Amino acid sequence: MLGHRINGKRLGIIGMGSIGQAIARRAKAFGMSIHYHNRKAVHPSTEAELEATYWENVEQMLPVWILFR
């Protein structure tokens, strides 16, 4: 069976509500790095648990996320 390895890849999440956080937890379990945009940063303990990087706006997040895949 062929597939793509996702370990070490970056995941950009727009909206870090309960669904975004659930996706981030699953992605972290696969070894992905988490980058997210939300109206405000999540609680520092959640951000530390997910090892997530907060971006204040999507325009900042996307170019970095695309260039350094």
mmCIF file of C-alpha atoms in Angstrom:
data_model
loop_
_atom_site.group_PDB
_atom_site.id
_atom_site.type_symbol
_atom_site.label_atom_id
_atom_site.label_comp_id
_atom_site.label_asym_id
_atom_site.label_seq_id
_atom_site.Cartn_x
_atom_site.Cartn_y
_atom_site.Cartn_z
ATOM 1 C CA MET A 1 0.000 0.000 0.000
ATOM 2 C CA LEU A 2 1.444 3.379 -1.002
ATOM 3 C CA GLY A 3 0.958 6.539 0.975
ATOM 4 C CA HIS A 4 2.531 9.771 2.078
ATOM 5 C CA ARG A 5 4.415 10.127 5.306
ATOM 6 C CA ILE A 6 3.027 12.940 7.417
ATOM 7 C CA ASN A 7 5.568 12.780 10.230
ATOM 8 C CA GLY A 8 7.465 16.077 10.277
ATOM 9 C CA LYS A 9 4.977 17.903 8.039
ATOM 10 C CA ARG A 10 3.316 21.177 9.009
ATOM 11 C CA LEU A 11 -0.403 21.597 9.555
ATOM 12 C CA GLY A 12 -2.035 25.022 9.350
ATOM 13 C CA ILE A 13 -5.310 25.355 11.232
ATOM 14 C CA ILE A 14 -7.603 28.349 10.857
ATOM 15 C CA GLY A 15 -9.878 28.441 13.886
ATOM 16 C CA MET A 16 -8.685 26.784 17.079
ATOM 17 C CA GLY A 17 -12.012 25.999 18.697
ATOM 18 C CA SER A 18 -12.890 22.525 19.944
ATOM 19 C CA ILE A 19 -12.711 20.993 16.448
ATOM 20 C CA GLY A 20 -9.419 22.714 15.594
ATOM 21 C CA GLN A 21 -7.901 21.546 18.876
ATOM 22 C CA ALA A 22 -9.105 17.977 18.306
ATOM 23 C CA ILE A 23 -7.494 17.962 14.853
ATOM 24 C CA ALA A 24 -4.298 19.454 16.316
ATOM 25 C CA ARG A 25 -4.100 16.712 18.969
ATOM 26 C CA ARG A 26 -4.449 14.004 16.341
ATOM 27 C CA ALA A 27 -1.900 15.665 14.059
ATOM 28 C CA LYS A 28 0.578 16.003 16.935
ATOM 29 C CA ALA A 29 0.206 12.272 17.597
ATOM 30 C CA PHE A 30 1.425 11.717 14.018
ATOM 31 C CA GLY A 31 4.443 13.959 14.619
ATOM 32 C CA MET A 32 3.215 16.999 12.703
ATOM 33 C CA SER A 33 4.039 20.577 13.712
ATOM 34 C CA ILE A 34 0.997 22.725 14.392
ATOM 35 C CA HIS A 35 0.580 26.302 13.176
ATOM 36 C CA TYR A 36 -2.694 28.088 13.783
ATOM 37 C CA HIS A 37 -4.591 31.330 13.385
ATOM 38 C CA ASN A 38 -7.437 32.298 15.664
ATOM 39 C CA ARG A 39 -8.955 35.598 16.773
ATOM 40 C CA LYS A 40 -6.818 35.255 19.885
ATOM 41 C CA ALA A 41 -4.231 32.765 21.038
ATOM 42 C CA VAL A 42 -5.442 29.708 22.915
ATOM 43 C CA HIS A 43 -4.598 29.299 26.599
ATOM 44 C CA PRO A 44 -0.821 28.987 27.094
ATOM 45 C CA SER A 45 -1.184 25.509 28.619
ATOM 46 C CA THR A 46 -3.087 24.287 25.540
ATOM 47 C CA GLU A 47 -0.540 25.881 23.226
ATOM 48 C CA ALA A 48 2.283 24.180 25.154
ATOM 49 C CA GLU A 49 0.490 20.815 25.147
ATOM 50 C CA LEU A 50 0.053 20.981 21.373
ATOM 51 C CA GLU A 51 3.473 22.595 20.808
ATOM 52 C CA ALA A 52 1.556 24.961 18.535
ATOM 53 C CA THR A 53 2.697 28.202 16.925
ATOM 54 C CA TYR A 54 0.198 31.079 16.952
ATOM 55 C CA TRP A 55 -0.017 33.486 14.006
ATOM 56 C CA GLU A 56 -1.881 36.770 14.466
ATOM 57 C CA ASN A 57 -3.197 36.739 10.910
ATOM 58 C CA VAL A 58 -3.486 34.311 8.019
ATOM 59 C CA GLU A 59 -1.435 36.545 5.729
ATOM 60 C CA GLN A 60 1.581 35.997 7.996
ATOM 61 C CA MET A 61 1.008 32.282 8.473
ATOM 62 C CA LEU A 62 0.466 31.091 4.912
ATOM 63 C CA PRO A 63 3.650 32.324 3.191
ATOM 64 C CA VAL A 64 5.855 30.829 5.917
ATOM 65 C CA TRP A 65 3.842 27.631 5.980
ATOM 66 C CA ILE A 66 3.993 27.200 2.184
ATOM 67 C CA LEU A 67 7.667 28.112 1.738
ATOM 68 C CA PHE A 68 9.028 25.838 4.441
ATOM 69 C CA ARG A 69 7.040 22.640 3.983
#
